[in-house]
XYZ file of C-alpha atoms in Angstrom:
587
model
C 149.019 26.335 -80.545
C 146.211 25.974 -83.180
C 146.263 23.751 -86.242
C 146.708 23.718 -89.724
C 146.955 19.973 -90.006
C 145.122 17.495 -92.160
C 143.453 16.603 -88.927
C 141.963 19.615 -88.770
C 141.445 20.050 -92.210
C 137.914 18.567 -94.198
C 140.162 17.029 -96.641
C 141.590 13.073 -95.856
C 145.686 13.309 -96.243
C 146.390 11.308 -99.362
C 149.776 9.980 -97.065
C 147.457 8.692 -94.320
C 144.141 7.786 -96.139
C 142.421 9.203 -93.192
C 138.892 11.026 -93.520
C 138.403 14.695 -91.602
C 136.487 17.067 -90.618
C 137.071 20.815 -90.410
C 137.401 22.786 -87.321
C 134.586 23.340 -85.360
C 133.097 25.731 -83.024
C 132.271 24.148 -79.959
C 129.666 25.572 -77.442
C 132.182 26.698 -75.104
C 134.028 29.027 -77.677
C 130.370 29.747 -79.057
C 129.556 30.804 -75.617
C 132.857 32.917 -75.072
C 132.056 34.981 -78.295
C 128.426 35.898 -77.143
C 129.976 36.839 -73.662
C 132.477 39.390 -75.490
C 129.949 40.711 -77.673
C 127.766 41.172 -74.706
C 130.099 43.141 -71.876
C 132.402 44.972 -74.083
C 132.244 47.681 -76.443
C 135.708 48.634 -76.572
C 138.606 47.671 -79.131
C 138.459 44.027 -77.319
C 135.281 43.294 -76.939
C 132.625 45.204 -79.184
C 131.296 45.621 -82.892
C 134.260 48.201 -83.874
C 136.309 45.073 -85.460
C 133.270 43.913 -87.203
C 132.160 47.186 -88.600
C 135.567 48.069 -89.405
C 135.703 45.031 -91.298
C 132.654 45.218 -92.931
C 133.176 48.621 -94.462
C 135.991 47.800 -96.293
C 135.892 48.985 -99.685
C 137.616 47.087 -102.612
C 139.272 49.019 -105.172
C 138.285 51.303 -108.256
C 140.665 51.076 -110.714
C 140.947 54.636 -113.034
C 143.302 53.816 -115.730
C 144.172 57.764 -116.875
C 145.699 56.295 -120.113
C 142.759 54.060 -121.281
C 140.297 55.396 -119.343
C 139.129 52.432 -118.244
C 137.627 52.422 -114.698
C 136.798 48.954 -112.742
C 136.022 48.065 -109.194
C 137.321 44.744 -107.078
C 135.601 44.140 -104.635
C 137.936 43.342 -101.224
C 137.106 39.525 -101.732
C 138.397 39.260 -104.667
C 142.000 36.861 -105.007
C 143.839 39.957 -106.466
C 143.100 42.189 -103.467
C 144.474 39.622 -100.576
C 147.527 40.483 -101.410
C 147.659 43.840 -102.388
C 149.513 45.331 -99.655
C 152.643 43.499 -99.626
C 155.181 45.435 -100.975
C 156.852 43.126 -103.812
C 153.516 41.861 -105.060
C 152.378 45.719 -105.876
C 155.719 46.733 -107.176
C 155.590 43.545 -109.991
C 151.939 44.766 -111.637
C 152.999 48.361 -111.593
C 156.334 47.473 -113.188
C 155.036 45.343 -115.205
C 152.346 46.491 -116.887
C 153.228 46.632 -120.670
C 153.978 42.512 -119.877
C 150.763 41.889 -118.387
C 148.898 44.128 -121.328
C 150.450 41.895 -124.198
C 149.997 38.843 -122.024
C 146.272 39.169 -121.707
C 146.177 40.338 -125.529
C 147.762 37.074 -126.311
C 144.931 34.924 -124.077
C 142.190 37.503 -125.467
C 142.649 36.623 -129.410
C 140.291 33.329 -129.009
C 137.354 32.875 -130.975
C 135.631 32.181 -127.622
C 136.225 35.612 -126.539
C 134.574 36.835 -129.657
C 131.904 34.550 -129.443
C 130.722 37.231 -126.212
C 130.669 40.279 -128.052
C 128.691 38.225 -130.890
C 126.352 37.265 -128.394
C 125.546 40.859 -126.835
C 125.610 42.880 -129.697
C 124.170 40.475 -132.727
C 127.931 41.157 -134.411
C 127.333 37.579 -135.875
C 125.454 37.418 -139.857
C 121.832 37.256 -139.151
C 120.529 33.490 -140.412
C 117.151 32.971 -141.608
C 115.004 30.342 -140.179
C 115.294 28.402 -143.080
C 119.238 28.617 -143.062
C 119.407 27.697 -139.493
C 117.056 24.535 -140.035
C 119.285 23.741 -143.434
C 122.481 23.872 -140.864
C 121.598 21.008 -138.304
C 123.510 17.702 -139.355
C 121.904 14.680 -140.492
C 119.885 12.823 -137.945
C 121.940 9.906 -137.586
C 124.446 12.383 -136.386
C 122.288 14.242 -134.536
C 121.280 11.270 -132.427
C 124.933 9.925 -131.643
C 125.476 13.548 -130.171
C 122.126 14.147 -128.421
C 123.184 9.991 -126.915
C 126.387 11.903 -125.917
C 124.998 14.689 -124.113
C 122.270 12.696 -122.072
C 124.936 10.187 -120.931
C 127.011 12.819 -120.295
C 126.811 12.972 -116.127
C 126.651 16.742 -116.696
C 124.397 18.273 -114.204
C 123.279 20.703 -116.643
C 121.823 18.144 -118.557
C 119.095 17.754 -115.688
C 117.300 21.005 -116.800
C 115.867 18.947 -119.715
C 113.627 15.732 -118.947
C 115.087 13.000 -121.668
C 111.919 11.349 -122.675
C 110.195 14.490 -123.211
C 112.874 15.744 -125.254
C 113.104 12.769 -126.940
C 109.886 12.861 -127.837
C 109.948 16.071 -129.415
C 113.152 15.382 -131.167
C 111.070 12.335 -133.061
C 108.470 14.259 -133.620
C 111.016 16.738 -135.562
C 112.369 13.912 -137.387
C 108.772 13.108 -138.686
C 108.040 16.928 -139.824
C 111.015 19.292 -138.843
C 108.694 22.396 -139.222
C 106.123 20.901 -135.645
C 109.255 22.209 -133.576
C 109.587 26.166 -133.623
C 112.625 28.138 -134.092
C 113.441 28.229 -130.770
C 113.684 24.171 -129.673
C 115.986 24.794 -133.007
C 117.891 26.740 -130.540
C 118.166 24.275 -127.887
C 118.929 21.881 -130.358
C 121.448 23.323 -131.016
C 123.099 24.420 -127.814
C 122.975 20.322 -126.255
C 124.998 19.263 -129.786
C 127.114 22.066 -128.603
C 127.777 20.578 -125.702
C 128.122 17.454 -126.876
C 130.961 18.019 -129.366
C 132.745 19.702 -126.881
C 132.810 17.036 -124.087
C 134.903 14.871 -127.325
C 137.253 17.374 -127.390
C 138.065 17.720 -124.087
C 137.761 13.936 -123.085
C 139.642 13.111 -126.039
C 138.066 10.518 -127.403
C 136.945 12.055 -130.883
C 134.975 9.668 -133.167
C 136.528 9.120 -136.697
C 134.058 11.040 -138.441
C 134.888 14.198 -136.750
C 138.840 13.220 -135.476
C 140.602 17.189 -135.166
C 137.005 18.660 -135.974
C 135.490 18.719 -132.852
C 135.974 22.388 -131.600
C 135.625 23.758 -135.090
C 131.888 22.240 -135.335
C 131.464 23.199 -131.558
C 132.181 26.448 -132.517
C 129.925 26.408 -135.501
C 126.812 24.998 -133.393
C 127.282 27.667 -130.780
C 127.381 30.285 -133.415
C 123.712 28.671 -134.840
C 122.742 28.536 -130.794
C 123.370 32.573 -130.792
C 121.326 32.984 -134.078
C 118.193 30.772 -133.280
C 118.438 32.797 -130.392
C 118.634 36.357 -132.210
C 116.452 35.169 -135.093
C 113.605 33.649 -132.574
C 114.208 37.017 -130.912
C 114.758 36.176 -127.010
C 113.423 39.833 -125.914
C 110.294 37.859 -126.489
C 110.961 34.583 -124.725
C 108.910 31.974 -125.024
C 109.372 27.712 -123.314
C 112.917 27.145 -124.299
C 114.212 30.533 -124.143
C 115.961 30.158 -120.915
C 117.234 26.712 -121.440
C 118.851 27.697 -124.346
C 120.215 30.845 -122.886
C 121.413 28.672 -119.505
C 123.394 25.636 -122.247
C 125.160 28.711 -124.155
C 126.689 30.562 -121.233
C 127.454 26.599 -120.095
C 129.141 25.954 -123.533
C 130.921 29.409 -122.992
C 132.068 29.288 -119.363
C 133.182 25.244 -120.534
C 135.354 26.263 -123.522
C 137.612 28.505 -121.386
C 140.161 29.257 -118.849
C 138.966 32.438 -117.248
C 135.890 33.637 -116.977
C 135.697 37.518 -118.218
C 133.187 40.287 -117.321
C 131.511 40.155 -121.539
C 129.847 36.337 -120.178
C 128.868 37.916 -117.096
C 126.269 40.014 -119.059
C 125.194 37.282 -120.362
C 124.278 36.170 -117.034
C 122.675 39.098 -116.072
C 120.519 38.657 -119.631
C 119.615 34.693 -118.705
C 118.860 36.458 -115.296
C 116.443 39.102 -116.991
C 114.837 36.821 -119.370
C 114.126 33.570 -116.528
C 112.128 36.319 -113.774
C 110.527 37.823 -116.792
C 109.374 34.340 -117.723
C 108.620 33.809 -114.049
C 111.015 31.344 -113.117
C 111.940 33.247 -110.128
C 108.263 32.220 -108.725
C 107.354 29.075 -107.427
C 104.728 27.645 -110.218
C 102.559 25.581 -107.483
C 101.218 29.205 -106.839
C 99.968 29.196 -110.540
C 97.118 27.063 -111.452
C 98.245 27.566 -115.550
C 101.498 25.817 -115.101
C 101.461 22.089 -115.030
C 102.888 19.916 -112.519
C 105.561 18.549 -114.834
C 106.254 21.935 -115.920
C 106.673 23.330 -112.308
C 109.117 20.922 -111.514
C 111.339 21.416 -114.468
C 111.099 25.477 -113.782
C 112.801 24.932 -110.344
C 115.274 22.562 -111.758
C 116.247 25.859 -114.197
C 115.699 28.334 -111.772
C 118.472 26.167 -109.103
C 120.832 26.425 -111.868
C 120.797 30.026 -112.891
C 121.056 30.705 -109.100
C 123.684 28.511 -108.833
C 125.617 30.574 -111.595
C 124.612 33.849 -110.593
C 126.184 33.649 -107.369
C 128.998 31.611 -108.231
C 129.796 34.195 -111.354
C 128.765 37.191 -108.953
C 131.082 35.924 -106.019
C 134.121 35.050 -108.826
C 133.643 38.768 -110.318
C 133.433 40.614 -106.694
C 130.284 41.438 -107.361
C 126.557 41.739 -106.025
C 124.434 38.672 -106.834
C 122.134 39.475 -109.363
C 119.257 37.711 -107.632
C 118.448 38.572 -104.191
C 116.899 35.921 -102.325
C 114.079 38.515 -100.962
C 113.025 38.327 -104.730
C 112.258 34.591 -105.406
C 109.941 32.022 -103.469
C 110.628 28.995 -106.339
C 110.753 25.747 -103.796
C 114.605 23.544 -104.769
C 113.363 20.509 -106.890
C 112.692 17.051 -105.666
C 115.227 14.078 -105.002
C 113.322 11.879 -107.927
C 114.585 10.182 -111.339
C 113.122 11.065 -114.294
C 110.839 8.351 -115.221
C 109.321 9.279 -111.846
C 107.134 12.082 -113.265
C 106.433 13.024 -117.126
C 103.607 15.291 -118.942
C 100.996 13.852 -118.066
C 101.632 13.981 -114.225
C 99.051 15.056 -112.314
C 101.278 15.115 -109.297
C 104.447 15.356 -108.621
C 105.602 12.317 -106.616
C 107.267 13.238 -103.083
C 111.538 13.566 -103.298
C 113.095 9.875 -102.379
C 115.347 10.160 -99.256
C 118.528 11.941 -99.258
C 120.119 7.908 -99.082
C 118.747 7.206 -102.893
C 120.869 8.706 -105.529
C 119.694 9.883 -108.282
C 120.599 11.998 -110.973
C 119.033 15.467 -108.943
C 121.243 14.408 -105.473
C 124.272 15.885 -106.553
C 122.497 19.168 -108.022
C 120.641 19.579 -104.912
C 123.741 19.000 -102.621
C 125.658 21.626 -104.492
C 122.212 23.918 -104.720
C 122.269 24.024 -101.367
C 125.418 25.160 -100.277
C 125.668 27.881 -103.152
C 122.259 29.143 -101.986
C 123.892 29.303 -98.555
C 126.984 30.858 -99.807
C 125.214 33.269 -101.904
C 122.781 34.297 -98.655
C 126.377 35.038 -96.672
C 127.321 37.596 -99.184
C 124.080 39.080 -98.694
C 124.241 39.658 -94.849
C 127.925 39.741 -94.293
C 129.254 41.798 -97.239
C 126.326 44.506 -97.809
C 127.645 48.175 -98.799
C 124.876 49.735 -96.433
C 122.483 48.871 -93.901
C 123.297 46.760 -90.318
C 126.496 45.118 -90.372
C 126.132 41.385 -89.763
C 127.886 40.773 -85.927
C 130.392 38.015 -85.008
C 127.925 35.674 -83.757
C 126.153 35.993 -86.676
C 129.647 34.760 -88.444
C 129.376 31.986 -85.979
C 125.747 31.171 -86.233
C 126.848 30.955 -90.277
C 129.875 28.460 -89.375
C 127.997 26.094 -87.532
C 125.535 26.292 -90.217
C 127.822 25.470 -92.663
C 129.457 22.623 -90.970
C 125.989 21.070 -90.285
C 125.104 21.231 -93.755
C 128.628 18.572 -94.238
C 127.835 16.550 -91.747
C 124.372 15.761 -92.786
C 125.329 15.674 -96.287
C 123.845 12.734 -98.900
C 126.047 9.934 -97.765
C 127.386 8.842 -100.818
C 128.006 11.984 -101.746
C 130.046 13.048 -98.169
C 133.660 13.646 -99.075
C 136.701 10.640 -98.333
C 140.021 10.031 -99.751
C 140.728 8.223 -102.678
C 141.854 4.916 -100.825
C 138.399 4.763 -99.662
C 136.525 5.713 -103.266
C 138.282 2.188 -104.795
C 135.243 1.053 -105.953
C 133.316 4.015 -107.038
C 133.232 5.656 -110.299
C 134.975 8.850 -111.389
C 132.315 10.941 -111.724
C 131.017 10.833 -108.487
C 134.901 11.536 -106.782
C 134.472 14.518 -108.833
C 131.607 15.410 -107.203
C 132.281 14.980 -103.962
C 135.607 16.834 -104.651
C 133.306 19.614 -106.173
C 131.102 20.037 -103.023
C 134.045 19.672 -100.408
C 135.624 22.716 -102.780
C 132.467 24.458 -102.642
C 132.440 24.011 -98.619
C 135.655 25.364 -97.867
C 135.382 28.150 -99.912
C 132.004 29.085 -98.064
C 134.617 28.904 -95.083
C 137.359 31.191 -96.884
C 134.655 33.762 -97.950
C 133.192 34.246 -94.020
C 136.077 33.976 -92.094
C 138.734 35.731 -94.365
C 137.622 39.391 -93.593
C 138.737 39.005 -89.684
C 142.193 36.986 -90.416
C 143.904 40.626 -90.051
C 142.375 41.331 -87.072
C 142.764 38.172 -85.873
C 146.559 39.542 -85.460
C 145.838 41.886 -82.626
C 142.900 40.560 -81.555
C 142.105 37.276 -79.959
C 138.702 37.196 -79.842
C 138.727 36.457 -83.865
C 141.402 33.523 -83.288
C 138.932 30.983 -84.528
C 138.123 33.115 -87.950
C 141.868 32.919 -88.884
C 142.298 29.686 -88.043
C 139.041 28.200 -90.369
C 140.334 30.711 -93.069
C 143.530 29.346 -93.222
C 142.727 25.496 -91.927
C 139.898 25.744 -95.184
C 142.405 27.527 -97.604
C 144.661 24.601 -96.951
C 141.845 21.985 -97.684
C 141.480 23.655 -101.411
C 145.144 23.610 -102.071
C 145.429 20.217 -100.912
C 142.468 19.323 -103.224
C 144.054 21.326 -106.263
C 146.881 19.513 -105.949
C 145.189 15.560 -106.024
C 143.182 16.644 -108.564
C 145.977 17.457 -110.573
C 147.958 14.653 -109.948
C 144.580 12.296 -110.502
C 143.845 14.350 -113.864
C 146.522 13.086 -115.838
C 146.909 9.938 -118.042
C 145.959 7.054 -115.869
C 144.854 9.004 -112.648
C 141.056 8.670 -111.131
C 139.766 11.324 -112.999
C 141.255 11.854 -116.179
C 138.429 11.445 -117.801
C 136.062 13.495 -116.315
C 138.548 16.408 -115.371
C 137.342 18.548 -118.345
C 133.960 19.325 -115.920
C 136.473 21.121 -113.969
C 135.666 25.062 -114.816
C 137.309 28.357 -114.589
C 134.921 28.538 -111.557
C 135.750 25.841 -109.302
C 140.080 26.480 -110.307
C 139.486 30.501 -109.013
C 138.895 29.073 -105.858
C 141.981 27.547 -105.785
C 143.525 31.157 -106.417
C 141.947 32.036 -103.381
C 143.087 29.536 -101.387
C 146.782 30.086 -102.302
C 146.707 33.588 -101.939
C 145.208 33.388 -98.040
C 147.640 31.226 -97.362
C 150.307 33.310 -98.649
C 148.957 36.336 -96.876
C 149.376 34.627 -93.642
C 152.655 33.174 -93.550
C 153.995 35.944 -94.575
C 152.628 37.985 -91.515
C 153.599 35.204 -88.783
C 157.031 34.347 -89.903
C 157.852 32.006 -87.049
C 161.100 31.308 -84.800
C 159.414 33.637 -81.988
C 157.529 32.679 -79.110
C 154.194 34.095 -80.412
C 154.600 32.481 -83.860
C 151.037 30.717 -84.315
C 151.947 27.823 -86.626
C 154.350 25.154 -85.746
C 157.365 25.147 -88.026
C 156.079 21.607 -89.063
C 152.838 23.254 -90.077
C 154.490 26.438 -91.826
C 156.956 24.160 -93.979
C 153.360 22.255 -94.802
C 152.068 25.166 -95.575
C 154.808 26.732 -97.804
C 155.313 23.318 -99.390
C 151.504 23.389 -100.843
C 152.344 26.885 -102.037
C 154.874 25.337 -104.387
C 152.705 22.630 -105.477
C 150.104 25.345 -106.372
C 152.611 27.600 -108.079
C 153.732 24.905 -110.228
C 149.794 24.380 -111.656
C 149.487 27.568 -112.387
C 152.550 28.167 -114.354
C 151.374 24.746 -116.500
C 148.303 26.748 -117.685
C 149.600 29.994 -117.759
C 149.632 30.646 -121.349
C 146.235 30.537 -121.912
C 144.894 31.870 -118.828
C 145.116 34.895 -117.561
C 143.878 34.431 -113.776
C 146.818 31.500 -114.180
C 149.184 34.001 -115.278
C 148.932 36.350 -112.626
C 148.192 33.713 -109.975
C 151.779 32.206 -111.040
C 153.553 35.335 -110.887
C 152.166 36.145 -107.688
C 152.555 33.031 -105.744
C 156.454 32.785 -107.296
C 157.193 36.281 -105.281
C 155.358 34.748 -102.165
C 156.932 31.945 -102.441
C 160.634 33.707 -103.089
C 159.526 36.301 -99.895
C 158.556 33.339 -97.399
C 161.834 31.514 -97.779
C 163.588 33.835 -97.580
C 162.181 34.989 -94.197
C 163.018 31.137 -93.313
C 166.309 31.659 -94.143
C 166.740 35.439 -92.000
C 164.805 32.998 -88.836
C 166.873 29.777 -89.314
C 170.096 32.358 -89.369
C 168.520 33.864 -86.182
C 168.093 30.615 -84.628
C 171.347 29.228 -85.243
C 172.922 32.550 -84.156
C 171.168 32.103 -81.090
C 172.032 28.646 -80.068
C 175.730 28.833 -81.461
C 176.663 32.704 -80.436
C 180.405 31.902 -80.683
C 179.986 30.895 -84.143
C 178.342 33.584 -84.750
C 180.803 35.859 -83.324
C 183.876 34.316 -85.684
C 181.491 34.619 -89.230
């Protein structure tokens, strides 16, 4: 019987306090696989599963009445469950609901802020105007304090002294610094004012102002950037382009397909720049500069794959394309203008501000290079020990992770502080769903077919982790909890990969609905199972009013949720039947 436990899960059961690792492919099962692909071609034993599996299309969606066409890719949350029945019967009955549902999420000055951003619809500002707009620099410096002691990784992509530097230097004659660092300016008090907001703890001065001056600073961030004209791009083009769609993708609940072109414009403007090129090559960049370009460069791939994988959609970068090395494990003060040299990366054991970007660079860069082999419309179809060479790739990458940044329970993070539980939390999130996204494409096969036993079981085992970790980071996000505080880093993002989690394990359940003797969870582990379902449910239907992906996700897991118990019931009612047939026969 296989396992859905926390034993076999990478996340520590908060009842136990116990630390785990995920299931793992051992050589003998790694061995059986290569020995099926090798002496069979047939339904059992050959590629027909795979290929079958790769060329699975998605969905276009041709709305007659709109005409509004759209394609989902077969990864996406919303296509899991689209064959079952109930689930496909509630969106096409309830599609006038939905419409005015998403109107009512849509009418946000955030969504506007998009279509201000791609087609100019905001007031042109002179230079002048937008230099007249900044606050006074007392101000300035409490927020630009805020957003370097932040713990945001995106504040990496600028080195603090050298920014502090030119931020005196603008003090002394505002006109040395050029429309664009106006830009940037901009975009990091941006950033700042919204981190009070959604910490909570808004200074007097701006107490119930906070999103209304965000608001007004990422308005100024999209006209330094129009007036400076980006087309043109010049040093801080792309780190002011990189903070917006952070400031945009931070101020919301969903992430829509409008900041997605924005993406693909950071994406444009960094290879045109040469970002996408490692600068060592280039005897005209600097040292200092180089280093800072890869720090960039990690980022935008980080969100171009992330955005890409969220949307169901190709990454925008393909790794064939770009040679720029990851950046070093090294602090700051480590390296500055004047470097000659970069100094060699400290081992993985030092933290420093750059571990945590790194750890996470790495696995999105490995998640982002599965899509590419295993989900390609055309050419050859990745095989099933190329899956496998993927999973033990991916479970290597945990076990040799940072060690302070390796993922335990709560019980045994006493002493450390909340931003670094969040991290670990991120990357353990980021692992499983690097699990989900490999393995889910062979759970249906895994049905009728034992030879993909394993893939159903990581699928599953992983989707469990994630709702396991939704539902302690809920419980730790509220007043008093862990995290509280540093919750708000928590994106649309990382909670769509919750979706996905809930919506596997839905899928699943529903197909094995126990009390027979081929069942493949234990009833313990399907009332587990179920049980997190609720959990999940319940989150979603907290934020469902202004979210749309928590909306559906809601609505969906409530007539999973109804379905599954009630095939409990019909089995418990079988059971009973069974073992008490004379009271059956006087009902």
């Amino acid at each position: 019987m296989t396992s859905v436990s926390s034993s076999a899960t990478a996340v520590a059961s908060e009842r136990s306090g116990s630390t785990s690792t995920s299931t793992a492919v051992d050589d003998g099962e790694m061995e059986k696989i290569k020995e099926e692909e090798e002496d069979g071609d047939g339904e059992e034993g050959g590629e027909s599963d795979v290929d079958a599996v790769a060329n699975s299309f998605g969905v276009l969606k041709v709305d007659a009445e709109t005409e509004k066409t759209m394609y989902i890719g077969d990864s996406h949350w919303h296509l899991v469950l689209a064959d079952i029945a109930e689930v496909r019967n509630y969106f096409t009955n309830h599609k006038r609901e939905l419409d005015n549902q998403y109107k009512k999420v849509n009418e946000t000055s955030a969504a506007r802020w998009i279509a201000d951003f791609i087609f100019q619809g905001l007031a042109p500002a002179t230079e002048a105007e937008l230099r007249a707009g900044l606050p006074p620099r007392a101000k300035i410096e409490k927020l630009i304090a805020r957003f370097f002691n932040s713990l945001d990784p995106f504040v990496q992509m600028l080195h603090h002294k050298t920014f502090h530097e030119r931020l005196e230097a603008f003090f002394a004659d505002p006109k040395s610094q050029s429309l664009a660092w106006i830009g940037l300016l901009y975009a990091t008090l941006t950033l700042a004012m919204l981190s009070y907001s959604k910490v909570g703890d808004e200074p007097p001065e701006w107490k119930g102002r906070t999103n209304e001056l965000a608001a007004e600073y990422r308005g100024r961030t999209v006209q330094s950037l129009a007036t400076s004209d980006y087309t043109r791009p010049n040093v801080y083009t792309v780190e002011t382009l990189v903070l917006y769609v952070h400031a945009e993708y931070s101020s919301r609940l969903d992430v829509d397909f409008g900041l997605y072109l924005v993406v693909g414009t950071v994406v444009q403007v960094a290879m045109r720049m040469g970002y996408h090129r490692d600068a060592s090559q280039f005897t005209s960049v600097s040292p200092y500069e180089a280093e800072m370009r890869r720090r960039v460069w990690l980022i935008i791939r980080q969100i171009d794959i992330i955005f890409s994988a969220q949307l169901t959609l190709p990454n925008l970068i393909k790794s064939c394309d770009c040679d720029t090395q990851l950046p070093r494990n090294i602090f700051n003060d480590d390296f500055s203008t004047s470097s000659t040299s970069i100094p060699p990366a400290r081992p993985p054991t030092e933290a420093t501000p750059m571990s945590s970007i790194l750890a996470e660079g790495r696995l999105v860069l490995m998640l982002g290079a599965i899509i590419e082999e295993t989900q390609s419309v055309s050419g050859p179809h990745a095989s099933y020990d190329t899956i496998m060479k993927w999973d033990a790739r991916i479970r290597a990458a945990r076990m040799t992770m940072e060690p302070h940044l390796r993922f335990r329970s709560l019980e045994d993070s006493a002493l450390d502080p909340s931003s670094l539980i969040l991290q670990r939390f991120y990357i353990e999130v980021l692992h499983q769903k690097t699990i989900c996204v490999l393995h889910r494409r062979f759970i249906a096969r895994a049905r009728t077919n034992p030879r993909y036993t394993y893939s159903r079981r990581a699928s599953v085992d992983a989707a469990m982790a994630l709702l396991r970790i939704q539902a302690t980071l809920h419980r730790e996000a509220q007043p008093g909890g862990r995290i509280s505080e540093v919750m708000w880093r928590l994106t649309a993002l990382q909670k769509h990969d919750f979706l996905l989690g809930a919506m596997i394990v839905s899928l699943d359940l529903n197909h094995d609905r126990g009390g027979g003797a081929h069942t493949f969870w234990t009833a313990e582990q399907r009332a587990d199972m179920l049980s997190s379902l609720e959990t999940a449910m319940a989150i979603w239907e907290g934020d469902q009013a202004a979210s749309m992906d928590s909306y559906k996700g809601a609505k969906v897991l409530k007539i999973m949720v109804d379905k599954l118990k009630a095939q409990q019931n019909e089995v418990n009612q079988e059971v009973d039947e069974a073992m008490h047939p004379a009271h059956s026969m006087r009902r």
